[in-house]
mmCIF file of C-alpha atoms in Angstrom:
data_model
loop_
_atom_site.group_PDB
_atom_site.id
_atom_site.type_symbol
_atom_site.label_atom_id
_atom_site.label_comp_id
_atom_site.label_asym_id
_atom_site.label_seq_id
_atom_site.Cartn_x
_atom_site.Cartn_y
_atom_site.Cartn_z
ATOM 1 C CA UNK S 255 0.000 0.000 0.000
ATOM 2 C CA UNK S 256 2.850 2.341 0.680
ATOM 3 C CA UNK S 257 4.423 1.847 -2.598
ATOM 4 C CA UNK S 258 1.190 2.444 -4.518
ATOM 5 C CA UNK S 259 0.468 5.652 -2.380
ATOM 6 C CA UNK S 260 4.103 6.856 -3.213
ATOM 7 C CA UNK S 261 3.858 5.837 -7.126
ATOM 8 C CA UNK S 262 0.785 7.866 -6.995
ATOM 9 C CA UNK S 263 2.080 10.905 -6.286
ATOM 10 C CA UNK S 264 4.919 10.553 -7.999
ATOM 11 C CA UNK S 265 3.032 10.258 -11.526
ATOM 12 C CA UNK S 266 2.906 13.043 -13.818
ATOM 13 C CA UNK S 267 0.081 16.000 -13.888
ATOM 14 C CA UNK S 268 -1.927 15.825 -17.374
ATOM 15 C CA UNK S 269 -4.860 17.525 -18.608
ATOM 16 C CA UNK S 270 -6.761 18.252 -21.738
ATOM 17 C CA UNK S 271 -9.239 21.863 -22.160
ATOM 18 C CA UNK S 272 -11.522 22.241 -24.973
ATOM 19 C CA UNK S 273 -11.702 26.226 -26.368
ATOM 20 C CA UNK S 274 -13.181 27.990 -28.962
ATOM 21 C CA UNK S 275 -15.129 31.066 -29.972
ATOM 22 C CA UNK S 276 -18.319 31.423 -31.868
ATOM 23 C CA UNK S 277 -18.714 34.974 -33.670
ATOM 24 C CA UNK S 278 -21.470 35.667 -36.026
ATOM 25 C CA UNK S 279 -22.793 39.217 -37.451
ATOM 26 C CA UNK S 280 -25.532 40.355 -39.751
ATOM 27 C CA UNK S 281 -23.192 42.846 -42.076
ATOM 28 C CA UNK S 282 -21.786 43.382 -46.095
ATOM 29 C CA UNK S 283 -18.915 42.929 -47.657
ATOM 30 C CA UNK S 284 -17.345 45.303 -50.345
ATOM 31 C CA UNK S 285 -19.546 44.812 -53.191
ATOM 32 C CA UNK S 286 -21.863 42.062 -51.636
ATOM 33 C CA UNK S 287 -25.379 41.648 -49.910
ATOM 34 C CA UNK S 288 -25.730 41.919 -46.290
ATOM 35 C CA UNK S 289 -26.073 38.753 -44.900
ATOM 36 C CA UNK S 290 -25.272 37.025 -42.453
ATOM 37 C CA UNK S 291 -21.371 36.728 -41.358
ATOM 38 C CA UNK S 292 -18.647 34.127 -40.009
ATOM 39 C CA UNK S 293 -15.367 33.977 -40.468
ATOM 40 C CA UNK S 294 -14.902 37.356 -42.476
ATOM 41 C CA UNK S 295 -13.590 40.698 -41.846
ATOM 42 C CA UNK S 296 -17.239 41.835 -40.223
ATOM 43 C CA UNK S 297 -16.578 39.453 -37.545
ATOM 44 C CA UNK S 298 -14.093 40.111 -34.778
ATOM 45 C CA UNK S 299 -12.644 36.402 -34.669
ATOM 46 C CA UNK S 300 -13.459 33.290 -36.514
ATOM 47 C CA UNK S 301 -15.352 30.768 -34.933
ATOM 48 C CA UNK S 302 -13.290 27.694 -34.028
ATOM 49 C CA UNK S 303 -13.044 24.363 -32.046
ATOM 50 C CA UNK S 304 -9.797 23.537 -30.445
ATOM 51 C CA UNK S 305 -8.303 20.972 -27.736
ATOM 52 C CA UNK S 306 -5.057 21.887 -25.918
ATOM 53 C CA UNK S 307 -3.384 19.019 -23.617
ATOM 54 C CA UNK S 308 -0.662 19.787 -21.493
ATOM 55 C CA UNK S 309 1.131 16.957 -19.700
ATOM 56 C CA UNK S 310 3.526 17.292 -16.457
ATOM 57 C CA UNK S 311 6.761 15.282 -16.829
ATOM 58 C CA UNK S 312 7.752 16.502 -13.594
ATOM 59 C CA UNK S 313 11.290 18.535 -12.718
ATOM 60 C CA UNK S 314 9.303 21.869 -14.927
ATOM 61 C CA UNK S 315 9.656 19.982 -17.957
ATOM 62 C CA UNK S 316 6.199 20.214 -20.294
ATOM 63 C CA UNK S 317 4.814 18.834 -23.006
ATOM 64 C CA UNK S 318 1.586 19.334 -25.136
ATOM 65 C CA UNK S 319 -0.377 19.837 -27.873
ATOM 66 C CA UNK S 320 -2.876 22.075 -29.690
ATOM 67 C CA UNK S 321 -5.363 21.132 -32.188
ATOM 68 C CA UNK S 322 -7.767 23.848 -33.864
ATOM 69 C CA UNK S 323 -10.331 23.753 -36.388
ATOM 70 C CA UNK S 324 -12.195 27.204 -38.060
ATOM 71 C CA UNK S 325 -16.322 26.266 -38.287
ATOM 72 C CA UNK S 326 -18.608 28.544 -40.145
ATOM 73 C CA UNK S 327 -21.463 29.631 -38.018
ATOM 74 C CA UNK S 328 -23.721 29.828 -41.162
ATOM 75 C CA UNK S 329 -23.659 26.624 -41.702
ATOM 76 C CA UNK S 330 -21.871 24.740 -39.018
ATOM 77 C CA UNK S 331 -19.603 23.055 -41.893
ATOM 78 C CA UNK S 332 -15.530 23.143 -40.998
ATOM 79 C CA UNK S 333 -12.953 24.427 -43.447
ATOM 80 C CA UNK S 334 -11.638 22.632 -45.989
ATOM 81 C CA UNK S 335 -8.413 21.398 -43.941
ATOM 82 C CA UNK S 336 -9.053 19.481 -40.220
ATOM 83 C CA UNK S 337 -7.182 21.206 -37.998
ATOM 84 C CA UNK S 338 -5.621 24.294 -40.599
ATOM 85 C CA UNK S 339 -5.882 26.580 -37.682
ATOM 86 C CA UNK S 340 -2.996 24.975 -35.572
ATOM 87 C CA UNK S 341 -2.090 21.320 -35.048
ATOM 88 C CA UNK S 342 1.170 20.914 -33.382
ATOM 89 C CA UNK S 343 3.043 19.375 -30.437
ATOM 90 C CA UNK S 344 5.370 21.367 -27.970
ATOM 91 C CA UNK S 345 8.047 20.263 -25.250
ATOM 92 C CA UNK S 346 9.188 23.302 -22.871
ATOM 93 C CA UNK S 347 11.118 24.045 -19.605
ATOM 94 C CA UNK S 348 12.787 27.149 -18.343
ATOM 95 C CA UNK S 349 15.179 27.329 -21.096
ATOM 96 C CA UNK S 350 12.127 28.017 -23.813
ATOM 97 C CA UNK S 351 9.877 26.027 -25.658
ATOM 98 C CA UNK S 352 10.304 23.848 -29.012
ATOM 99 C CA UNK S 353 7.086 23.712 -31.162
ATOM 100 C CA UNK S 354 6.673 21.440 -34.124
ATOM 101 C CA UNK S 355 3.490 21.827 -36.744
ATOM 102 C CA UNK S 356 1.494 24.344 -37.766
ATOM 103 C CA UNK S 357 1.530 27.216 -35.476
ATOM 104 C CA UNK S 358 1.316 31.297 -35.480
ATOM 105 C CA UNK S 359 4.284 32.671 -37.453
ATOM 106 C CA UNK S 360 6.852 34.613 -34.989
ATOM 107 C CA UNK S 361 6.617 37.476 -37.162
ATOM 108 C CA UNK S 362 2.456 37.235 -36.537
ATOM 109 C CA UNK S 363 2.937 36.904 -32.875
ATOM 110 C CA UNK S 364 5.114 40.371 -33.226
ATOM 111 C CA UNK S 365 3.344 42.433 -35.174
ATOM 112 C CA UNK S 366 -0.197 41.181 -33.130
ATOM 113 C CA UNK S 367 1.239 42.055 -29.765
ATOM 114 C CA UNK S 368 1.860 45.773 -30.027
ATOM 115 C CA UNK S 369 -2.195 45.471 -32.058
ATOM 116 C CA UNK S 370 -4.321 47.066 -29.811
ATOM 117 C CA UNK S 371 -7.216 44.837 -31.172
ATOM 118 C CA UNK S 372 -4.649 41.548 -31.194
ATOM 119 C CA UNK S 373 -4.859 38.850 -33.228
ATOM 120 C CA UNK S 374 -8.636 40.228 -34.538
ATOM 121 C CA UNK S 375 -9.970 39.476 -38.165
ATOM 122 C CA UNK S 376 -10.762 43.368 -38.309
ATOM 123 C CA UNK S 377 -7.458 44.571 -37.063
ATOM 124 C CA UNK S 378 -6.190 47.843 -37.953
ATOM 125 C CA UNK S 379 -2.461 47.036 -38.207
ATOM 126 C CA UNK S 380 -3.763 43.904 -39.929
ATOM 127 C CA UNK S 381 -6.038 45.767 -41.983
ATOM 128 C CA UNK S 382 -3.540 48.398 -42.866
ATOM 129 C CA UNK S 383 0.179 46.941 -42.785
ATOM 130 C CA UNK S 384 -1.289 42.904 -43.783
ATOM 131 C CA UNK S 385 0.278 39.957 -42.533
ATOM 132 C CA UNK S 386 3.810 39.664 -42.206
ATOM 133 C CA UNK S 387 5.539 36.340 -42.560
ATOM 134 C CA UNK S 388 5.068 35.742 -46.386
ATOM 135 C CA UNK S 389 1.760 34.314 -47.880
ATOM 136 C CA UNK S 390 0.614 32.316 -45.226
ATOM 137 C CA UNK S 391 -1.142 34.969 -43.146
ATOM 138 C CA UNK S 392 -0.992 33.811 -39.581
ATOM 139 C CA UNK S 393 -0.332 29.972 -39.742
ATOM 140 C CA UNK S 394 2.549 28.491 -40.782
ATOM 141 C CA UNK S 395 2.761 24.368 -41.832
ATOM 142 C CA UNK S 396 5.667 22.483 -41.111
ATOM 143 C CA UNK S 397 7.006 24.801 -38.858
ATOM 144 C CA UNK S 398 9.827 24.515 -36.490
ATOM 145 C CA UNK S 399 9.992 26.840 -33.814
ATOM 146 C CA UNK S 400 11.864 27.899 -30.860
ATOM 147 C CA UNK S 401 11.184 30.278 -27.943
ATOM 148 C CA UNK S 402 12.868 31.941 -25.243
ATOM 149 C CA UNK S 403 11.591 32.271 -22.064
ATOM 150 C CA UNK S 404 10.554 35.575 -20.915
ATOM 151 C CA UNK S 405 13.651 37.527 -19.986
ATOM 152 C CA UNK S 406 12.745 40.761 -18.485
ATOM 153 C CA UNK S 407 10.051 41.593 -20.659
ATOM 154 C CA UNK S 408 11.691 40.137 -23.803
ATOM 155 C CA UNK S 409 10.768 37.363 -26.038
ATOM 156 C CA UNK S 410 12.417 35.469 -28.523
ATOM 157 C CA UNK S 411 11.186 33.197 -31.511
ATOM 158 C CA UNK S 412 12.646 32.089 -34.050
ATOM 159 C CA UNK S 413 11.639 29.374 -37.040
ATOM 160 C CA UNK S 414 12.446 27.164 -39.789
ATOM 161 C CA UNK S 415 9.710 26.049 -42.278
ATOM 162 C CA UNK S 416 10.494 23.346 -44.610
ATOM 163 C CA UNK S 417 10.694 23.446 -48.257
ATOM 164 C CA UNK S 418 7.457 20.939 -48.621
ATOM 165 C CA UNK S 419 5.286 23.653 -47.551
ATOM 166 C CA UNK S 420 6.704 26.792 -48.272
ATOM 167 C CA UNK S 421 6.570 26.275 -52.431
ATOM 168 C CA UNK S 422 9.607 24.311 -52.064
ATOM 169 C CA UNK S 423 11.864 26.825 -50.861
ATOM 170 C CA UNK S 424 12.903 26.861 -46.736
ATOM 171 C CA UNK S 425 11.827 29.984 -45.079
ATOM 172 C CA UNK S 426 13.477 31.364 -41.864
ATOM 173 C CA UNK S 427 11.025 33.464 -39.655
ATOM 174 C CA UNK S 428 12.076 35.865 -36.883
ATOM 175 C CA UNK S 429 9.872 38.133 -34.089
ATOM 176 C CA UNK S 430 11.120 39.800 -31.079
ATOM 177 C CA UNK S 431 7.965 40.911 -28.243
ATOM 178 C CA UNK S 432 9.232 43.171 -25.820
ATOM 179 C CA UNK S 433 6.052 43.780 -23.094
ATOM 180 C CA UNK S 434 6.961 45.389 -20.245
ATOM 181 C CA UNK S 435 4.109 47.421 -17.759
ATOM 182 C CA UNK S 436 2.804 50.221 -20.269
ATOM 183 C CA UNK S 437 4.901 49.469 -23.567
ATOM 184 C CA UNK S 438 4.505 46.862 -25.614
ATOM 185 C CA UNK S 439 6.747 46.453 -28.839
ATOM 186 C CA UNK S 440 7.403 44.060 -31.845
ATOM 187 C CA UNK S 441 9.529 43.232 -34.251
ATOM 188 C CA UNK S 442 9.515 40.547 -37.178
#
């Protein structure tokens, strides 16, 4: 009995959340009929689905995943991909985190954390400046990704993306977030 009681607290912490955001509007788009709206620049967020799993593997070291899927409220029907929105795994301690999938660009993450309206379908920087990281928008497949820990405000990513899907050329990504009290700055 004393064995079992120690192996039980000795075992690892897991856990598993389900997320998501449902945003519909009644608006138009440039030269269309108003209707109604999901997943467009009338709504503040696309609606999505997503699971997140984290698992404890004790001494601070971490490791998880993230799965999410974009659904049109009009018609309940998913995107064309399963899982486009992010699908990837992750392993992190106090030295950073490695991330491996499809994930937010670093150069996203930068430019959407000095946005006042963050990562929001009708975002003015978004709106105004577009994405930065190449074609891809926000996402990124078959990306490789490390990131620092926080270091007095300051944080560090930095990414590889294989030639598969990138049009078969490797792309190198880059974003610095320094957020510190008032001031918030990025830089991709």
């Amino acid at each position: 009995m004393a064995i079992l009681a120690a192996a039980g607290t000795a075992m690892a912490q897991s856990s598993v959340n389900m997320s998501g955001t449902a945003d519909v509007a009644v608006g138009k788009l440039r030269f269309g009929k108003t209707g109604m709206q999901s997943n467009t620049a009338v709504n503040s967020h696309d609606s999505y689905l997503g699971f997140r799993g984290v698992e404890d593997l004790g001494s601070g070291l971490k490791t998880g995943f993230i799965f999410e899927q974009n659904i049109n409220i009009n018609s309940g029907a998913s995107d064309t991909h399963t899982f486009q929105r992010s699908a990837n795994l992750w392993i992190g301690d106090t030295w950073g985190t490695v991330r491996a999938g499809s994930a937010y660009t670093p150069s996203y993450t930068a430019m959407s954390a000095w946005n006042l309206m963050g990562r929001n379908n009708n975002s003015i920087a978004g709106q105004t400046f577009g994405a930065v990281g190449g074609e891809t928008n926000y996402y990124q497949n078959s990306q490789l990704s490390y990131k620092t820990p926080n270091i007095n405000g300051l944080t560090i990513e930095a990414a590889y993306v294989f030639k598969a899907d990138n049009k078969n050329h490797s792309k190198y990504d880059l974003g610095f977030v320094y957020a510190s009290g008032p001031l918030t700055a990025g830089l991709a």
